[in-house]
Amino acid sequence: MAKEKKAIIETIPRSMRDAETHYCAGCGHGIVHRLVCEVVDELGIRDKTIAVAPVGCAVLAYDYWDFDVTEAAHGRTPAVATGIKRVRPNNIVFTYQGDGDLAAIGTAEIIHAANRGENITVIFVNNGVYGMTGGQMAPTTLAGQKTATTLSGRNLRREGYPIKILEMLAVLPGVKYLERVSVHSAQDVLRAKRAIKKSFKTQVDNKGFSMIEVLSMCPTYWGLTPIQSVDRIKGEMSNYYPIGVVKSY
Amino acid sequence: MAKIKIDKERCKGCYLCIANCPKGLIKISGRINIKGIKPVEFSGGKCTGCGMCAIICPDCGIKVIR
Amino acid sequence: MAGKKILMCGNDACGEGAVMAGCTFYAGYPITPQNELTAYMAKRMVEINGTFIQAESETAAINMVFGAAVAGARAMTSSSSPGVSLKQEGISYLAACELPCVIVNIQRGGPGLGNIAPAQGDYFQSVKGGGHGDYKVIVLAPSSVQELLEHTFTAFNLADKYRNPALILGDGLLGQMMEPVELEGRRQILKVEKPWTLTGCKGRAPNVIKSLLLGDGALEEHNKKLQAKYNTIKATEVRAQSFNIADSDLILVAYGSVARTAKAAMSKARAKGLKVGLVRPITLWPFPAKLLEEAAGRTKKFLVVEMSAGQMVEDVMLSVKGKAEVDFYGRMGGGIPTEEEIMEKIEALI
């Protein structure tokens, strides 16, 4: 029997638990979870990493990451991370948040953690809806986008405009690195990994606050197939949320 | 020659790997898996081991052997 | 010769008690009448190379304390009534995750924005749990500037001993008045092992600290574990002071600064030959129920005095179980009961 070739691309990184995730088919969370773990492994920081999981679809992240994790009250993730990082500056602390956690209830926390220049990494998964609770509008829901709470589509006059968090935070001096990426294609996933690595490196090098916004598919609550969701990101989503580095040092 | 190993029971049928294989070597299998969906399978042909399928798979369901 | 005494306001004494207890993390937010405490910690935390953060809100502050406790530090936050209301969700999480910390509430007049006068209208919020779910917080009620220091120190030990949040329930009067304080004293920091903290999983399996328990029956099991802890605390940590309760026709019940006025009224009544006693709960939770029940067997009436519409009075009734009459006198909205008012009530009742 032909000996199995040696170079296997380990699909499950060391820092990731070998567990099947609860995420829907085609949801981007599974990819972003893996990228975080690949970066943690490559930077050799697994035994120094402390994660703060959000409330939202990723609330179960502690079932998938194989390093220290705590879970914050909805939106308070950056505040919890601040407490941890200030007490343990030599540990690598990151938050992983959805658009409800970060851009709605947690807006004050993220703005002030950024403005204090907390030396933490923030992974912000923007899929434009509230997934865990059944597809309601999120602050990042696009104009005209139908959700459980914008049945005839988001009406800008009534529900206001989709919020651009990275561009908002860019003006804060304490913020050192901001990049928006996506996971809708393999090339984009590789680029997302580079960005996430850069953000963790920013923290490892003690430079200050960094955040990566990841555009991510939510087929279930976009009412699309995963492949259609990819096209949606390629199209209207990345039009409104341009992919690229927003701030660097 | 490189090849891929697909964990058919882990597959959730998002089919993103199909769209991302540059050579189009992955297709939907006729069989239903434990999740009640049709997983993907390698359809044969010359795999270069580029790993795009494993990179896009949200569920760590594809192993690439070079 | 007693140790050296220095004049301090209650808020500062509270802060010093925390520093003495090895508190290395404080997050707060300005609100009268506890501002001096936040300012004091801003100074002292820097001096001891600890962490001081003026948070963007009381909500953020309690969650920063959550993070600091998760990381193993002795951590504290302080506020006053409206601000403490903003912390309730965080306190429920801290209790659920069994995280030790100290919260200080220098109460002010309420409800709403209220005023900045002293009050005791947050009793229910403190002892019955102002957040969601079945949880308890150890509540200590100082009635002097010295006790603000001592109780804060003790609160850190109790929090670590039981892995539970502890609350100091003061009021604006105690917080801002100045009294001589003895700094020296045989105060013993309780050292506990904290293997559960998040320090990075070097050399051990990863730790997870969370309160989401979705598994079938998992949360109920966790609640049972918490209740067992609370029963232990109730059995072992009750603190109260009592005067003349062996031979009294009427026993006053009061805590915090009101207990001092009540004590003065008791002495005045005693001087007039009226057999009056006093019970001063020091731990509001665990409540001195047994003490009151036993006292009820030897007296006719209780007069509960509070700076509220009557909250602790309900716990007194529960404890006394009808074995004696329980009356109430209170002032609301920052009103402070005077000795004369209490005397009037005593004479009307006895």
XYZ file of C-alpha atoms in Angstrom:
665
model
C 0.000 0.000 0.000
C 1.579 3.347 -0.968
C 3.007 4.961 2.138
C 0.942 8.044 2.937
C 2.892 11.104 1.869
C 4.377 12.977 4.825
C 3.385 16.565 4.216
C -0.178 16.695 5.408
C -1.642 20.155 5.816
C -2.931 19.826 9.354
C -6.452 21.078 8.953
C -7.047 21.305 12.692
C -4.464 23.596 14.333
C -2.979 22.594 17.688
C -4.838 25.432 19.452
C -8.165 24.242 18.131
C -10.209 21.479 19.751
C -11.172 18.657 17.401
C -14.865 19.373 17.841
C -17.541 19.830 15.207
C -18.898 23.339 15.522
C -22.538 24.288 15.928
C -22.216 26.881 13.177
C -24.499 26.661 10.168
C -23.219 25.318 6.843
C -21.171 28.032 5.142
C -20.972 30.292 8.189
C -17.692 32.155 8.343
C -17.182 31.744 12.102
C -15.686 28.282 11.635
C -13.032 29.708 9.324
C -12.207 32.666 11.568
C -11.946 30.399 14.626
C -9.407 28.285 12.734
C -7.420 31.291 11.551
C -7.110 32.594 15.106
C -5.804 29.193 16.209
C -3.364 28.952 13.290
C -1.992 32.389 14.167
C -1.736 31.543 17.860
C 0.218 28.407 16.937
C 2.480 30.175 14.456
C 3.325 32.921 16.965
C 3.884 30.251 19.623
C 1.646 32.002 22.130
C -0.945 29.306 22.926
C 0.139 29.017 26.554
C 0.021 32.798 27.019
C -3.268 33.440 25.235
C -6.464 34.411 27.044
C -9.587 34.859 24.936
C -12.749 36.737 25.778
C -15.714 35.236 23.965
C -18.809 37.337 23.214
C -22.498 36.708 23.530
C -23.803 35.775 20.094
C -23.194 32.844 17.725
C -19.599 32.668 18.894
C -20.592 32.388 22.548
C -19.593 28.719 22.363
C -16.085 29.537 21.174
C -14.681 28.011 24.369
C -15.812 24.625 23.022
C -13.559 25.128 19.986
C -10.465 26.899 21.314
C -7.893 24.963 23.286
C -6.509 27.759 25.438
C -7.777 29.880 28.364
C -11.143 31.436 27.585
C -13.655 33.498 29.506
C -16.998 34.799 28.355
C -18.224 38.343 28.854
C -21.683 39.728 29.309
C -23.069 40.918 25.972
C -21.075 43.871 24.713
C -18.731 44.059 27.736
C -16.032 41.969 26.063
C -13.513 44.815 25.659
C -13.999 45.825 29.312
C -13.335 42.269 30.504
C -10.311 42.101 28.213
C -9.070 45.405 29.640
C -9.274 44.011 33.153
C -7.385 40.876 32.182
C -4.686 42.656 30.156
C -4.014 45.271 32.824
C -3.554 42.542 35.440
C -1.568 40.292 33.114
C 0.231 42.497 30.583
C 2.515 39.634 29.509
C -0.401 37.485 28.419
C -1.879 37.804 24.960
C -5.496 38.874 25.316
C -7.969 39.005 22.465
C -11.676 39.501 22.135
C -13.774 37.793 19.494
C -16.995 39.641 18.868
C -19.969 39.761 16.504
C -21.563 42.926 15.178
C -24.259 42.951 17.855
C -21.767 42.476 20.677
C -19.323 45.061 19.387
C -21.267 47.596 17.307
C -24.557 47.706 19.222
C -24.617 47.087 22.964
C -20.815 47.190 23.293
C -20.135 50.406 21.373
C -19.056 52.356 24.436
C -16.780 49.543 25.560
C -15.043 49.121 22.203
C -14.598 52.856 21.643
C -13.115 53.430 25.066
C -10.896 50.335 25.037
C -9.604 51.572 21.687
C -9.265 55.125 22.901
C -7.315 53.993 25.949
C -5.071 52.216 23.478
C -5.452 48.924 25.377
C -2.794 46.560 24.076
C -5.322 43.926 22.994
C -6.401 42.287 19.747
C -10.038 42.462 18.653
C -11.491 40.085 16.064
C -14.765 41.626 14.871
C -16.881 39.300 12.749
C -19.318 41.372 10.701
C -22.075 39.262 9.168
C -24.676 41.978 9.160
C -27.283 40.247 11.348
C -27.897 38.827 14.809
C -27.460 35.110 14.177
C -27.886 33.489 17.595
C -31.239 35.132 18.239
C -32.825 34.528 14.862
C -31.635 37.001 12.255
C -32.547 40.408 13.557
C -31.110 43.645 12.217
C -27.615 44.491 13.403
C -25.988 47.935 13.345
C -24.118 46.668 10.266
C -27.246 45.539 8.404
C -27.207 47.140 4.957
C -29.842 49.503 3.575
C -32.815 47.541 2.274
C -31.592 44.315 3.815
C -34.488 42.205 5.042
C -34.132 40.818 8.587
C -36.432 39.544 11.326
C -36.802 43.130 12.515
C -36.648 44.929 9.172
C -39.233 42.849 7.386
C -39.515 45.109 4.390
C -35.815 45.886 4.398
C -33.736 48.281 6.528
C -35.214 51.759 6.092
C -32.463 54.326 6.558
C -34.867 57.011 7.669
C -36.272 54.762 10.346
C -33.361 52.498 11.291
C -30.443 54.710 10.471
C -27.330 53.770 8.536
C -25.090 50.693 8.617
C -22.247 51.569 10.960
C -18.598 51.586 9.925
C -16.725 50.790 13.109
C -13.196 50.648 11.719
C -13.476 54.048 10.104
C -14.885 55.414 13.386
C -12.034 54.012 15.449
C -9.361 55.086 12.968
C -9.394 58.650 14.293
C -8.439 57.515 17.800
C -4.707 57.918 18.429
C -4.631 54.884 20.737
C -5.585 52.661 17.822
C -2.577 51.281 15.994
C -3.798 48.779 13.387
C -7.170 48.326 11.682
C -7.879 46.144 8.697
C -11.032 44.830 7.095
C -10.874 41.436 5.440
C -13.290 38.728 4.389
C -13.535 34.948 4.369
C -15.697 34.529 1.298
C -12.933 32.943 -0.811
C -9.765 30.965 -0.166
C -7.594 33.913 -1.247
C -9.524 36.170 1.110
C -9.107 33.648 3.918
C -5.328 33.730 3.411
C -5.400 37.510 3.469
C -7.584 37.426 6.601
C -5.022 35.188 8.239
C -2.231 37.652 7.461
C -4.298 40.467 8.959
C -5.119 38.495 12.100
C -1.466 37.626 12.463
C -0.522 41.281 12.073
C -3.028 42.209 14.777
C -1.663 39.624 17.211
C 1.870 40.722 16.321
C 0.874 44.326 17.133
C -0.018 43.126 20.616
C 3.034 40.873 20.984
C 5.216 43.854 20.061
C 3.349 45.947 22.664
C 2.274 48.542 20.100
C -1.293 48.990 21.313
C -4.875 48.460 20.172
C -5.574 46.614 16.942
C -8.744 45.260 15.363
C -9.547 43.128 12.379
C -13.066 43.279 10.918
C -13.948 40.108 9.069
C -16.838 40.159 6.610
C -18.468 36.787 7.063
C -21.235 34.775 5.447
C -24.499 34.129 7.301
C -26.415 32.026 4.775
C -29.178 31.153 7.213
C -30.265 34.687 7.979
C -29.392 36.190 4.651
C -31.784 33.628 3.229
C -29.165 32.570 0.703
C -27.083 29.509 -0.061
C -23.440 29.672 1.046
C -22.366 30.258 -2.568
C -24.916 33.082 -2.984
C -23.683 34.513 0.313
C -20.162 34.604 -1.135
C -21.466 36.630 -4.064
C -23.278 38.956 -1.676
C -20.028 39.750 0.095
C -18.224 40.188 -3.221
C -20.984 42.538 -4.234
C -22.929 44.890 -2.023
C -21.286 44.052 1.280
C -17.710 44.793 0.307
C -18.925 47.797 -1.648
C -20.225 49.327 1.535
C -17.502 47.845 3.766
C -14.372 48.168 1.613
C -11.762 45.477 2.209
C -8.328 46.826 3.058
C -6.072 48.321 5.689
C -7.808 51.242 7.402
C -4.972 52.216 9.713
C -1.424 51.016 10.183
C 1.839 51.950 11.864
C 0.653 13.304 -6.940
C -1.193 15.228 -4.235
C -4.613 14.259 -3.006
C -7.250 15.322 -0.491
C -9.072 13.403 2.220
C -12.617 14.588 2.874
C -14.324 13.804 6.176
C -17.710 13.017 4.691
C -19.513 12.864 8.037
C -18.113 16.238 9.142
C -19.200 17.961 5.911
C -22.245 20.251 6.312
C -22.798 20.632 2.583
C -21.870 24.299 2.182
C -20.052 23.355 -1.043
C -17.648 26.293 -0.748
C -14.790 23.915 -1.507
C -16.337 23.102 -4.868
C -16.327 26.788 -5.800
C -12.753 27.262 -4.594
C -11.033 24.268 -6.241
C -9.147 25.812 -9.157
C -9.382 22.542 -11.081
C -13.008 21.757 -10.209
C -12.087 18.357 -8.801
C -14.691 18.288 -6.037
C -18.317 17.424 -6.509
C -21.420 16.701 -4.502
C -21.598 13.009 -3.633
C -24.760 11.018 -4.263
C -24.729 9.570 -0.778
C -26.391 11.166 2.294
C -24.181 11.540 5.358
C -24.999 11.337 9.045
C -26.181 14.946 8.958
C -28.724 14.045 6.322
C -27.019 16.059 3.620
C -24.996 15.159 0.551
C -21.325 15.729 1.423
C -18.642 16.571 -1.113
C -16.244 14.084 -2.608
C -13.122 14.142 -4.732
C -14.186 13.576 -8.301
C -10.801 12.363 -9.518
C -8.381 14.213 -11.766
C -5.000 15.801 -11.098
C -4.957 17.468 -7.671
C -2.041 19.879 -7.273
C -2.319 19.955 -3.479
C -2.894 23.721 -3.513
C -5.105 23.382 -0.436
C -7.703 25.994 -1.439
C -10.436 23.548 -0.489
C -9.013 22.984 2.973
C -8.464 26.727 3.454
C -12.067 27.678 2.676
C -13.679 24.742 4.498
C -15.343 26.214 7.604
C -15.329 22.871 9.375
C -11.763 21.614 8.998
C -13.223 18.796 6.954
C -10.546 18.428 4.245
C -6.992 17.192 4.668
C -4.498 17.809 1.862
C -1.724 15.289 1.312
C 1.160 16.411 -0.840
C -0.981 53.614 73.961
C -3.432 52.804 71.131
C -1.991 52.917 67.640
C -1.591 56.219 65.816
C -4.910 57.637 64.560
C -5.369 59.919 61.611
C -8.413 61.853 60.528
C -9.895 60.363 57.359
C -13.181 60.532 55.533
C -15.088 57.310 55.156
C -14.481 57.058 51.432
C -10.721 57.328 51.897
C -10.763 54.830 54.760
C -12.620 52.397 52.533
C -9.952 52.811 49.870
C -7.165 52.290 52.378
C -8.868 49.145 53.651
C -8.776 47.813 50.106
C -5.104 48.686 49.663
C -4.312 46.997 52.973
C -6.176 43.922 51.733
C -3.872 43.680 48.728
C -6.291 45.089 46.199
C -4.281 45.731 43.037
C -7.055 46.623 40.595
C -9.701 49.316 40.875
C -12.122 50.494 38.211
C -14.579 53.235 39.001
C -16.640 56.091 37.683
C -17.370 59.465 39.251
C -20.620 59.771 41.220
C -21.399 61.737 44.349
C -21.217 60.947 47.278
C -18.347 58.474 46.690
C -16.028 60.566 44.510
C -13.366 60.775 47.202
C -12.978 56.986 47.020
C -12.362 56.993 43.288
C -9.863 59.827 43.659
C -8.177 58.053 46.574
C -7.742 54.879 44.552
C -6.392 56.918 41.621
C -3.624 58.018 43.944
C -3.006 54.818 45.900
C -3.150 52.330 43.022
C -0.414 54.247 41.258
C 1.616 54.355 44.479
C 1.453 50.581 44.941
C 1.948 49.907 41.216
C -1.571 48.549 40.937
C -4.100 49.393 38.225
C -6.527 52.297 38.371
C -9.000 52.806 35.542
C -11.642 55.480 35.344
C -14.041 53.505 33.186
C -16.457 54.907 30.633
C -19.387 53.747 32.729
C -20.201 51.796 35.859
C -21.224 48.950 33.590
C -17.765 48.884 32.035
C -16.152 49.193 35.470
C -17.825 46.099 36.934
C -16.879 44.139 33.817
C -13.280 45.296 34.101
C -13.371 43.976 37.662
C -14.739 40.725 36.190
C -11.659 40.553 33.944
C -9.267 41.402 36.754
C -10.832 38.727 38.986
C -10.645 36.197 36.152
C -6.934 37.036 35.937
C -6.528 36.412 39.676
C -6.199 39.930 41.068
C -7.949 41.265 44.146
C -10.214 43.778 42.430
C -12.705 46.435 43.517
C -15.174 48.897 42.110
C -17.226 51.518 43.910
C -20.185 53.681 43.103
C -23.384 55.119 44.547
C -26.942 53.829 44.098
C -27.675 54.771 40.434
C -24.221 53.564 39.428
C -24.605 50.368 41.417
C -27.836 49.709 39.552
C -25.777 49.725 36.344
C -23.532 47.038 37.821
C -26.231 44.520 38.632
C -25.899 42.406 35.487
C -22.137 42.247 36.006
C -22.597 41.224 39.644
C -24.903 38.389 38.574
C -22.182 37.172 36.183
C -19.519 37.493 38.905
C -21.649 35.453 41.305
C -22.480 32.871 38.637
C -18.804 32.444 37.699
C -17.884 32.378 41.406
C -15.458 35.247 41.031
C -14.208 37.077 44.140
C -14.322 40.868 44.129
C -15.470 43.790 46.268
C -18.164 46.271 45.282
C -18.758 49.402 47.355
C -22.104 51.211 47.363
C -22.063 54.599 49.139
C -25.826 54.989 48.966
C -27.603 58.246 48.075
C -31.232 59.358 48.010
C -33.406 57.662 45.397
C -35.181 56.516 43.373
C -34.106 57.971 40.043
C -31.400 60.573 40.058
C -32.569 61.262 43.603
C -30.163 63.443 45.543
C -26.749 63.164 47.101
C -27.924 62.832 50.688
C -27.357 59.584 52.617
C -29.963 56.829 52.244
C -30.551 53.110 52.658
C -32.940 52.548 49.785
C -30.688 49.942 48.127
C -31.094 47.294 50.830
C -33.309 45.050 48.708
C -31.052 45.465 45.681
C -28.073 44.441 47.802
C -29.386 41.516 49.808
C -32.120 40.130 47.574
C -29.981 40.354 44.452
C -30.472 43.285 42.091
C -29.514 41.259 39.050
C -31.042 38.254 37.375
C -31.053 34.712 38.733
C -30.669 33.137 42.150
C -27.441 34.452 43.606
C -26.220 36.051 46.789
C -23.605 38.657 47.557
C -22.019 38.897 51.004
C -23.129 42.321 52.284
C -21.335 44.177 55.076
C -22.805 47.380 56.553
C -20.237 49.616 58.291
C -21.460 52.301 60.668
C -18.204 54.218 61.179
C -15.197 55.416 59.203
C -13.049 52.823 60.984
C -15.508 50.103 60.025
C -15.472 51.245 56.400
C -11.768 50.379 56.480
C -12.136 47.143 58.449
C -15.148 45.829 56.569
C -13.561 46.518 53.181
C -10.479 44.625 54.332
C -12.657 41.762 55.602
C -14.748 41.765 52.427
C -11.702 40.811 50.339
C -11.005 37.861 52.646
C -14.630 36.706 52.537
C -14.729 37.112 48.752
C -11.652 34.929 48.343
C -12.744 32.466 51.027
C -16.026 31.768 49.263
C -15.147 32.808 45.669
C -18.045 35.201 45.743
C -18.570 38.939 45.268
C -18.775 40.931 48.505
C -20.539 44.264 48.864
C -19.884 47.136 51.253
C -23.174 48.965 51.840
C -22.433 52.423 53.194
C -24.121 55.784 52.694
C -23.171 59.336 51.853
C -22.996 60.315 55.524
C -20.446 57.620 56.339
C -18.588 58.195 53.100
C -17.988 61.882 53.546
C -17.764 62.386 57.295
C -14.331 62.365 58.889
C -13.343 60.406 61.995
C -10.040 59.322 63.525
C -8.912 56.035 62.060
C -6.403 53.579 63.455
C -4.315 52.269 60.585
C -2.234 49.742 62.489
C -3.966 46.550 63.468
C -3.635 42.797 63.356
C -5.255 42.375 59.940
C -4.496 39.052 58.282
C -4.778 38.734 54.516
C -6.351 35.367 53.705
C -4.141 33.671 51.122
C -6.001 31.227 48.893
C -4.879 29.172 45.930
C -6.568 30.221 42.672
C -5.860 27.408 40.195
C -8.966 28.358 38.284
C -7.665 31.751 37.158
C -6.841 32.504 33.536
C -3.093 32.943 33.357
C -2.401 31.222 30.047
C -2.479 27.416 29.921
C 1.303 26.959 30.294
C 1.893 23.615 31.937
C -1.788 22.909 32.535
C -5.021 22.236 30.718
C -6.838 25.399 29.620
C -9.231 27.008 32.121
C -12.634 28.244 31.027
C -14.589 30.727 33.140
C -18.143 31.180 31.951
C -21.711 31.180 33.164
C -23.457 29.811 30.082
C -24.526 26.273 30.973
C -26.761 24.927 28.238
C -26.320 21.211 28.947
C -29.364 19.311 30.152
C -29.701 19.994 33.893
C -26.242 21.591 34.016
C -27.396 24.996 35.196
C -29.633 23.486 37.843
C -26.658 21.506 39.167
C -24.623 24.684 39.241
C -27.381 26.489 41.118
C -27.471 23.712 43.691
C -23.744 24.135 44.178
C -24.169 27.890 44.660
C -27.021 27.404 47.141
C -24.927 24.958 49.148
C -22.219 27.624 49.346
C -24.728 30.230 50.430
C -25.997 27.911 53.158
C -22.461 27.514 54.453
C -22.042 31.288 54.505
C -25.366 31.689 56.308
C -24.297 29.158 58.909
C -20.857 30.626 59.580
C -20.479 34.275 58.610
C -23.317 36.154 60.338
C -22.057 39.269 62.134
C -24.183 41.513 64.333
C -23.963 43.641 67.451
C -26.593 43.702 70.152
C -27.167 45.761 73.296
C -29.476 44.996 76.262
C -31.525 42.495 74.267
C -31.741 40.181 77.309
C -34.099 42.520 79.185
C -35.850 44.874 76.809
C -39.515 45.606 76.218
C -38.607 47.105 72.861
C -35.605 46.336 70.644
C -34.440 48.772 67.994
C -33.059 47.263 64.792
C -30.899 49.470 62.598
C -27.713 49.244 60.483
C -25.074 51.578 59.155
C -25.144 55.216 60.260
C -28.751 54.913 61.487
C -27.582 52.350 64.068
C -25.533 55.112 65.747
C -28.555 57.371 66.082
C -30.601 54.420 67.329
C -27.911 53.621 69.897
C -28.052 57.168 71.191
C -31.853 56.953 71.397
C -31.522 53.639 73.264
C -29.210 55.201 75.846
C -31.521 58.191 76.285
C -34.517 55.862 76.715
C -32.586 53.694 79.171
C -31.756 56.842 81.134
C -35.480 57.494 81.362
C -35.998 53.995 82.715
C -37.408 52.622 79.455
C -36.126 49.084 78.786
C -34.882 49.484 75.208
C -32.320 47.333 73.382
C -30.641 47.431 69.959
C -29.672 44.875 67.368
C -27.298 46.149 64.688
C -26.880 43.754 61.775
C -23.320 44.049 60.434
C -23.743 41.415 57.717
C -26.969 42.269 55.947
C -26.507 39.048 54.086
C -26.203 36.592 55.739
C -28.879 38.247 57.880
C -28.804 37.675 61.693
C -32.169 35.905 61.621
C -31.491 33.507 64.536
C -30.358 36.317 66.803
C -33.569 38.224 66.152
C -35.749 35.161 66.532
C -34.224 34.400 69.933
C -34.525 38.025 71.005
C -38.181 37.953 69.937
C -38.814 35.380 72.657
C -37.688 37.819 75.312
C -39.234 41.093 74.160
C -42.599 42.479 73.155
C -41.747 44.755 70.254
C -39.172 45.590 67.641
C -38.777 49.041 66.131
C -36.874 48.922 62.858
C -35.367 52.245 61.811
C -34.132 52.831 58.286
C -33.405 55.604 55.808
C -35.935 54.116 53.409
C -39.615 53.296 53.095
C -38.915 50.068 54.990
C -36.864 47.251 53.492
C -34.834 45.525 56.195
C -38.025 45.571 58.272
C -39.315 42.748 56.079
C -36.319 40.568 56.939
C -36.837 41.361 60.611
C -40.447 40.205 60.303
C -39.322 37.045 58.547
C -36.842 36.362 61.322
C -39.177 37.146 64.203
C -41.895 34.905 62.750
C -44.694 36.722 64.553
C -43.246 36.032 67.992
C -43.222 39.762 68.633
C -44.670 42.889 67.075
C -42.473 44.591 64.484
C -42.899 48.329 63.958
C -41.090 50.642 61.599
C -39.877 54.205 61.469
C -38.131 55.540 58.406
C -37.153 58.651 56.501
C -36.999 58.597 52.727
C -35.349 60.517 49.915
C -32.224 61.341 51.897
C -34.049 62.215 55.107
C -32.062 61.255 58.199
C -33.909 59.954 61.305
C -33.034 62.008 64.379
C -32.641 60.830 67.929
C -35.717 62.822 68.952
C -37.874 61.247 66.260
C -36.802 57.768 67.350
C -37.421 58.651 71.008
C -40.911 59.867 70.142
C -41.646 56.584 68.367
C -40.215 54.559 71.286
C -42.393 56.368 73.805
C -45.434 55.876 71.632
C -44.814 52.144 71.347
C -43.460 51.072 74.734
